[in-house]
């Protein structure tokens, strides 16, 4: 197991939850930022989980979601919903002058529940999987498994 800073994980999970709350009222650039950060922060937390529990190495954003589904960090339904939003990342990052905000809003509205469920799913997984050894800590140099 690799050590993962639990405080950092909690900050990122809380950030995702805050983004889902702000999503409903967001428009234009704020909408783009929220949608982009939902994807980025979810994948970031996924990578932290993969590192902490020594799951197989992901090769892409989609792979991170697939691994979390396979390892039962998130449900198949939530994985499918998050996966439906991943292609929009390319739109927001590479083709940002042509983002259709109504389409962006529609796709995320259809799938926002998966992001709303994410924090609870991760917390339940950690609680279920951790025994007497924790891969989550402050990451101090002298910390032992």
JSON list of C-alpha atoms in Angstrom, two decimals:
[
{"chain": "A", "resi": 1, "resn": "UNK", "atom": "CA", "xyz": [0.00, 0.00, 0.00]},
{"chain": "A", "resi": 2, "resn": "UNK", "atom": "CA", "xyz": [1.06, 3.55, -0.67]},
{"chain": "A", "resi": 3, "resn": "UNK", "atom": "CA", "xyz": [0.27, 6.28, 1.80]},
{"chain": "A", "resi": 4, "resn": "UNK", "atom": "CA", "xyz": [-2.38, 8.74, 0.77]},
{"chain": "A", "resi": 5, "resn": "UNK", "atom": "CA", "xyz": [-2.99, 11.91, 2.75]},
{"chain": "A", "resi": 6, "resn": "UNK", "atom": "CA", "xyz": [-6.49, 11.39, 4.11]},
{"chain": "A", "resi": 7, "resn": "UNK", "atom": "CA", "xyz": [-6.96, 15.11, 4.75]},
{"chain": "A", "resi": 8, "resn": "UNK", "atom": "CA", "xyz": [-6.23, 15.79, 1.09]},
{"chain": "A", "resi": 9, "resn": "UNK", "atom": "CA", "xyz": [-8.65, 13.05, 0.05]},
{"chain": "A", "resi": 10, "resn": "UNK", "atom": "CA", "xyz": [-11.39, 14.54, 2.25]},
{"chain": "A", "resi": 11, "resn": "UNK", "atom": "CA", "xyz": [-10.73, 18.02, 0.83]},
{"chain": "A", "resi": 12, "resn": "UNK", "atom": "CA", "xyz": [-11.11, 16.70, -2.71]},
{"chain": "A", "resi": 13, "resn": "UNK", "atom": "CA", "xyz": [-14.25, 14.73, -1.88]},
{"chain": "A", "resi": 14, "resn": "UNK", "atom": "CA", "xyz": [-15.78, 17.80, -0.23]},
{"chain": "A", "resi": 15, "resn": "UNK", "atom": "CA", "xyz": [-14.84, 19.85, -3.29]},
{"chain": "A", "resi": 16, "resn": "UNK", "atom": "CA", "xyz": [-16.72, 17.43, -5.56]},
{"chain": "A", "resi": 17, "resn": "UNK", "atom": "CA", "xyz": [-19.77, 17.65, -3.30]},
{"chain": "A", "resi": 18, "resn": "UNK", "atom": "CA", "xyz": [-19.61, 21.47, -3.35]},
{"chain": "A", "resi": 19, "resn": "UNK", "atom": "CA", "xyz": [-19.36, 21.46, -7.14]},
{"chain": "A", "resi": 20, "resn": "UNK", "atom": "CA", "xyz": [-22.51, 19.34, -7.41]},
{"chain": "A", "resi": 21, "resn": "UNK", "atom": "CA", "xyz": [-24.36, 21.90, -5.27]},
{"chain": "A", "resi": 22, "resn": "UNK", "atom": "CA", "xyz": [-23.16, 24.82, -7.39]},
{"chain": "A", "resi": 23, "resn": "UNK", "atom": "CA", "xyz": [-23.88, 23.04, -10.67]},
{"chain": "A", "resi": 24, "resn": "UNK", "atom": "CA", "xyz": [-27.61, 23.83, -10.74]},
{"chain": "A", "resi": 25, "resn": "UNK", "atom": "CA", "xyz": [-27.13, 27.60, -10.87]},
{"chain": "A", "resi": 26, "resn": "UNK", "atom": "CA", "xyz": [-23.97, 27.72, -12.98]},
{"chain": "A", "resi": 27, "resn": "UNK", "atom": "CA", "xyz": [-23.98, 29.26, -16.43]},
{"chain": "A", "resi": 28, "resn": "UNK", "atom": "CA", "xyz": [-21.47, 29.71, -19.25]},
{"chain": "A", "resi": 29, "resn": "UNK", "atom": "CA", "xyz": [-17.87, 29.86, -18.00]},
{"chain": "A", "resi": 30, "resn": "UNK", "atom": "CA", "xyz": [-18.85, 28.88, -14.46]},
{"chain": "A", "resi": 31, "resn": "UNK", "atom": "CA", "xyz": [-20.69, 25.87, -15.87]},
{"chain": "A", "resi": 32, "resn": "UNK", "atom": "CA", "xyz": [-17.63, 24.87, -17.90]},
{"chain": "A", "resi": 33, "resn": "UNK", "atom": "CA", "xyz": [-15.37, 25.18, -14.87]},
{"chain": "A", "resi": 34, "resn": "UNK", "atom": "CA", "xyz": [-17.68, 23.16, -12.63]},
{"chain": "A", "resi": 35, "resn": "UNK", "atom": "CA", "xyz": [-18.12, 20.38, -15.19]},
{"chain": "A", "resi": 36, "resn": "UNK", "atom": "CA", "xyz": [-14.41, 20.27, -15.94]},
{"chain": "A", "resi": 37, "resn": "UNK", "atom": "CA", "xyz": [-13.49, 20.19, -12.25]},
{"chain": "A", "resi": 38, "resn": "UNK", "atom": "CA", "xyz": [-16.07, 17.47, -11.53]},
{"chain": "A", "resi": 39, "resn": "UNK", "atom": "CA", "xyz": [-14.28, 15.25, -14.02]},
{"chain": "A", "resi": 40, "resn": "UNK", "atom": "CA", "xyz": [-10.74, 16.20, -12.94]},
{"chain": "A", "resi": 41, "resn": "UNK", "atom": "CA", "xyz": [-11.34, 15.91, -9.20]},
{"chain": "A", "resi": 42, "resn": "UNK", "atom": "CA", "xyz": [-13.22, 12.62, -9.54]},
{"chain": "A", "resi": 43, "resn": "UNK", "atom": "CA", "xyz": [-10.37, 11.11, -11.56]},
{"chain": "A", "resi": 44, "resn": "UNK", "atom": "CA", "xyz": [-7.86, 12.58, -9.10]},
{"chain": "A", "resi": 45, "resn": "UNK", "atom": "CA", "xyz": [-9.63, 10.90, -6.16]},
{"chain": "A", "resi": 46, "resn": "UNK", "atom": "CA", "xyz": [-9.84, 7.72, -8.24]},
{"chain": "A", "resi": 47, "resn": "UNK", "atom": "CA", "xyz": [-6.08, 7.79, -8.74]},
{"chain": "A", "resi": 48, "resn": "UNK", "atom": "CA", "xyz": [-5.59, 8.29, -5.00]},
{"chain": "A", "resi": 49, "resn": "UNK", "atom": "CA", "xyz": [-7.77, 5.24, -4.31]},
{"chain": "A", "resi": 50, "resn": "UNK", "atom": "CA", "xyz": [-5.94, 3.18, -6.93]},
{"chain": "A", "resi": 51, "resn": "UNK", "atom": "CA", "xyz": [-2.59, 4.11, -5.35]},
{"chain": "A", "resi": 52, "resn": "UNK", "atom": "CA", "xyz": [-3.76, 3.48, -1.79]},
{"chain": "A", "resi": 53, "resn": "UNK", "atom": "CA", "xyz": [-5.26, 0.09, -2.49]},
{"chain": "A", "resi": 54, "resn": "UNK", "atom": "CA", "xyz": [-2.68, -0.94, -5.11]},
{"chain": "A", "resi": 55, "resn": "UNK", "atom": "CA", "xyz": [-5.18, -1.51, -7.87]},
{"chain": "A", "resi": 56, "resn": "UNK", "atom": "CA", "xyz": [-3.93, -1.91, -11.44]},
{"chain": "A", "resi": 57, "resn": "UNK", "atom": "CA", "xyz": [-2.43, 1.13, -13.13]},
{"chain": "A", "resi": 58, "resn": "UNK", "atom": "CA", "xyz": [-4.89, 3.14, -15.21]},
{"chain": "A", "resi": 59, "resn": "UNK", "atom": "CA", "xyz": [-4.11, 4.21, -18.75]},
{"chain": "A", "resi": 60, "resn": "UNK", "atom": "CA", "xyz": [-6.76, 6.89, -19.17]},
{"chain": "A", "resi": 61, "resn": "UNK", "atom": "CA", "xyz": [-9.51, 8.81, -17.44]},
{"chain": "A", "resi": 62, "resn": "UNK", "atom": "CA", "xyz": [-11.97, 6.13, -18.53]},
{"chain": "A", "resi": 63, "resn": "UNK", "atom": "CA", "xyz": [-9.68, 3.45, -17.15]},
{"chain": "A", "resi": 64, "resn": "UNK", "atom": "CA", "xyz": [-9.71, 5.13, -13.71]},
{"chain": "A", "resi": 65, "resn": "UNK", "atom": "CA", "xyz": [-13.52, 4.96, -13.68]},
{"chain": "A", "resi": 66, "resn": "UNK", "atom": "CA", "xyz": [-13.48, 1.36, -14.93]},
{"chain": "A", "resi": 67, "resn": "UNK", "atom": "CA", "xyz": [-11.05, 0.33, -12.19]},
{"chain": "A", "resi": 68, "resn": "UNK", "atom": "CA", "xyz": [-13.18, 1.99, -9.51]},
{"chain": "A", "resi": 69, "resn": "UNK", "atom": "CA", "xyz": [-16.20, 0.11, -10.87]},
{"chain": "A", "resi": 70, "resn": "UNK", "atom": "CA", "xyz": [-14.31, -3.19, -11.07]},
{"chain": "A", "resi": 71, "resn": "UNK", "atom": "CA", "xyz": [-12.99, -2.78, -7.51]},
{"chain": "A", "resi": 72, "resn": "UNK", "atom": "CA", "xyz": [-16.47, -1.78, -6.32]},
{"chain": "A", "resi": 73, "resn": "UNK", "atom": "CA", "xyz": [-15.50, 1.69, -5.15]},
{"chain": "A", "resi": 74, "resn": "UNK", "atom": "CA", "xyz": [-18.46, 2.98, -7.16]},
{"chain": "A", "resi": 75, "resn": "UNK", "atom": "CA", "xyz": [-21.50, 1.22, -8.59]},
{"chain": "A", "resi": 76, "resn": "UNK", "atom": "CA", "xyz": [-21.81, 0.20, -12.24]},
{"chain": "A", "resi": 77, "resn": "UNK", "atom": "CA", "xyz": [-24.60, 2.74, -12.66]},
{"chain": "A", "resi": 78, "resn": "UNK", "atom": "CA", "xyz": [-22.50, 5.58, -11.25]},
{"chain": "A", "resi": 79, "resn": "UNK", "atom": "CA", "xyz": [-19.51, 4.49, -13.34]},
{"chain": "A", "resi": 80, "resn": "UNK", "atom": "CA", "xyz": [-21.65, 4.53, -16.47]},
{"chain": "A", "resi": 81, "resn": "UNK", "atom": "CA", "xyz": [-22.99, 7.98, -15.62]},
{"chain": "A", "resi": 82, "resn": "UNK", "atom": "CA", "xyz": [-19.54, 9.44, -14.94]},
{"chain": "A", "resi": 83, "resn": "UNK", "atom": "CA", "xyz": [-18.26, 7.77, -18.13]},
{"chain": "A", "resi": 84, "resn": "UNK", "atom": "CA", "xyz": [-20.99, 9.53, -20.11]},
{"chain": "A", "resi": 85, "resn": "UNK", "atom": "CA", "xyz": [-19.49, 12.88, -19.08]},
{"chain": "A", "resi": 86, "resn": "UNK", "atom": "CA", "xyz": [-15.82, 12.08, -19.78]},
{"chain": "A", "resi": 87, "resn": "UNK", "atom": "CA", "xyz": [-15.91, 12.84, -23.54]},
{"chain": "A", "resi": 88, "resn": "UNK", "atom": "CA", "xyz": [-17.00, 16.39, -22.69]},
{"chain": "A", "resi": 89, "resn": "UNK", "atom": "CA", "xyz": [-13.62, 17.01, -21.08]},
{"chain": "A", "resi": 90, "resn": "UNK", "atom": "CA", "xyz": [-11.96, 17.10, -24.51]},
{"chain": "A", "resi": 91, "resn": "UNK", "atom": "CA", "xyz": [-14.55, 19.62, -25.62]},
{"chain": "A", "resi": 92, "resn": "UNK", "atom": "CA", "xyz": [-13.88, 21.87, -22.63]},
{"chain": "A", "resi": 93, "resn": "UNK", "atom": "CA", "xyz": [-10.10, 21.54, -22.77]},
{"chain": "A", "resi": 94, "resn": "UNK", "atom": "CA", "xyz": [-9.31, 21.42, -26.49]},
{"chain": "A", "resi": 95, "resn": "UNK", "atom": "CA", "xyz": [-12.31, 22.87, -28.33]},
{"chain": "A", "resi": 96, "resn": "UNK", "atom": "CA", "xyz": [-13.25, 25.45, -25.69]},
{"chain": "A", "resi": 97, "resn": "UNK", "atom": "CA", "xyz": [-14.28, 28.11, -28.22]},
{"chain": "A", "resi": 98, "resn": "UNK", "atom": "CA", "xyz": [-17.12, 25.90, -29.43]},
{"chain": "A", "resi": 99, "resn": "UNK", "atom": "CA", "xyz": [-18.63, 24.57, -26.19]},
{"chain": "A", "resi": 100, "resn": "UNK", "atom": "CA", "xyz": [-22.40, 24.20, -26.43]},
{"chain": "A", "resi": 101, "resn": "UNK", "atom": "CA", "xyz": [-23.43, 25.19, -22.91]},
{"chain": "A", "resi": 102, "resn": "UNK", "atom": "CA", "xyz": [-26.96, 23.84, -23.24]},
{"chain": "A", "resi": 103, "resn": "UNK", "atom": "CA", "xyz": [-25.60, 20.43, -24.29]},
{"chain": "A", "resi": 104, "resn": "UNK", "atom": "CA", "xyz": [-23.03, 20.50, -21.49]},
{"chain": "A", "resi": 105, "resn": "UNK", "atom": "CA", "xyz": [-25.75, 21.31, -18.96]},
{"chain": "A", "resi": 106, "resn": "UNK", "atom": "CA", "xyz": [-28.04, 18.59, -20.35]},
{"chain": "A", "resi": 107, "resn": "UNK", "atom": "CA", "xyz": [-25.41, 15.83, -20.20]},
{"chain": "A", "resi": 108, "resn": "UNK", "atom": "CA", "xyz": [-24.33, 16.73, -16.69]},
{"chain": "A", "resi": 109, "resn": "UNK", "atom": "CA", "xyz": [-27.92, 17.14, -15.44]},
{"chain": "A", "resi": 110, "resn": "UNK", "atom": "CA", "xyz": [-28.63, 13.63, -16.68]},
{"chain": "A", "resi": 111, "resn": "UNK", "atom": "CA", "xyz": [-25.59, 12.25, -14.86]},
{"chain": "A", "resi": 112, "resn": "UNK", "atom": "CA", "xyz": [-25.07, 14.53, -11.85]},
{"chain": "A", "resi": 113, "resn": "UNK", "atom": "CA", "xyz": [-26.36, 11.91, -9.40]},
{"chain": "A", "resi": 114, "resn": "UNK", "atom": "CA", "xyz": [-23.21, 9.86, -9.89]},
{"chain": "A", "resi": 115, "resn": "UNK", "atom": "CA", "xyz": [-21.10, 12.80, -8.81]},
{"chain": "A", "resi": 116, "resn": "UNK", "atom": "CA", "xyz": [-23.45, 13.46, -5.90]},
{"chain": "A", "resi": 117, "resn": "UNK", "atom": "CA", "xyz": [-23.04, 9.82, -4.80]},
{"chain": "A", "resi": 118, "resn": "UNK", "atom": "CA", "xyz": [-19.27, 9.80, -5.23]},
{"chain": "A", "resi": 119, "resn": "UNK", "atom": "CA", "xyz": [-18.15, 11.01, -1.79]},
{"chain": "A", "resi": 120, "resn": "UNK", "atom": "CA", "xyz": [-20.40, 8.56, 0.04]},
{"chain": "A", "resi": 121, "resn": "UNK", "atom": "CA", "xyz": [-19.33, 5.70, -2.23]},
{"chain": "A", "resi": 122, "resn": "UNK", "atom": "CA", "xyz": [-15.64, 6.36, -1.59]},
{"chain": "A", "resi": 123, "resn": "UNK", "atom": "CA", "xyz": [-16.18, 6.72, 2.15]},
{"chain": "A", "resi": 124, "resn": "UNK", "atom": "CA", "xyz": [-18.15, 3.45, 2.31]},
{"chain": "A", "resi": 125, "resn": "UNK", "atom": "CA", "xyz": [-15.44, 1.65, 0.31]},
{"chain": "A", "resi": 126, "resn": "UNK", "atom": "CA", "xyz": [-12.67, 2.90, 2.61]},
{"chain": "A", "resi": 127, "resn": "UNK", "atom": "CA", "xyz": [-14.62, 1.95, 5.71]},
{"chain": "A", "resi": 128, "resn": "UNK", "atom": "CA", "xyz": [-15.37, -1.51, 4.29]},
{"chain": "A", "resi": 129, "resn": "UNK", "atom": "CA", "xyz": [-11.86, -2.23, 3.04]},
{"chain": "A", "resi": 130, "resn": "UNK", "atom": "CA", "xyz": [-9.63, -0.91, 5.78]},
{"chain": "A", "resi": 131, "resn": "UNK", "atom": "CA", "xyz": [-8.72, -3.37, 8.45]},
{"chain": "A", "resi": 132, "resn": "UNK", "atom": "CA", "xyz": [-6.04, -2.81, 11.06]},
{"chain": "A", "resi": 133, "resn": "UNK", "atom": "CA", "xyz": [-3.70, -1.34, 8.41]},
{"chain": "A", "resi": 134, "resn": "UNK", "atom": "CA", "xyz": [-4.44, 2.05, 6.91]},
{"chain": "A", "resi": 135, "resn": "UNK", "atom": "CA", "xyz": [-3.00, 3.39, 3.69]},
{"chain": "A", "resi": 136, "resn": "UNK", "atom": "CA", "xyz": [-4.34, 6.79, 4.59]},
{"chain": "A", "resi": 137, "resn": "UNK", "atom": "CA", "xyz": [-2.34, 9.08, 6.77]},
{"chain": "A", "resi": 138, "resn": "UNK", "atom": "CA", "xyz": [-0.46, 12.33, 6.76]},
{"chain": "A", "resi": 139, "resn": "UNK", "atom": "CA", "xyz": [2.24, 10.78, 4.61]},
{"chain": "A", "resi": 140, "resn": "UNK", "atom": "CA", "xyz": [5.00, 11.48, 7.13]},
{"chain": "A", "resi": 141, "resn": "UNK", "atom": "CA", "xyz": [8.39, 10.07, 6.21]},
{"chain": "A", "resi": 142, "resn": "UNK", "atom": "CA", "xyz": [8.54, 7.93, 9.35]},
{"chain": "A", "resi": 143, "resn": "UNK", "atom": "CA", "xyz": [4.98, 6.63, 9.10]},
{"chain": "A", "resi": 144, "resn": "UNK", "atom": "CA", "xyz": [4.76, 2.85, 9.07]},
{"chain": "A", "resi": 145, "resn": "UNK", "atom": "CA", "xyz": [2.22, 0.56, 7.47]}
]
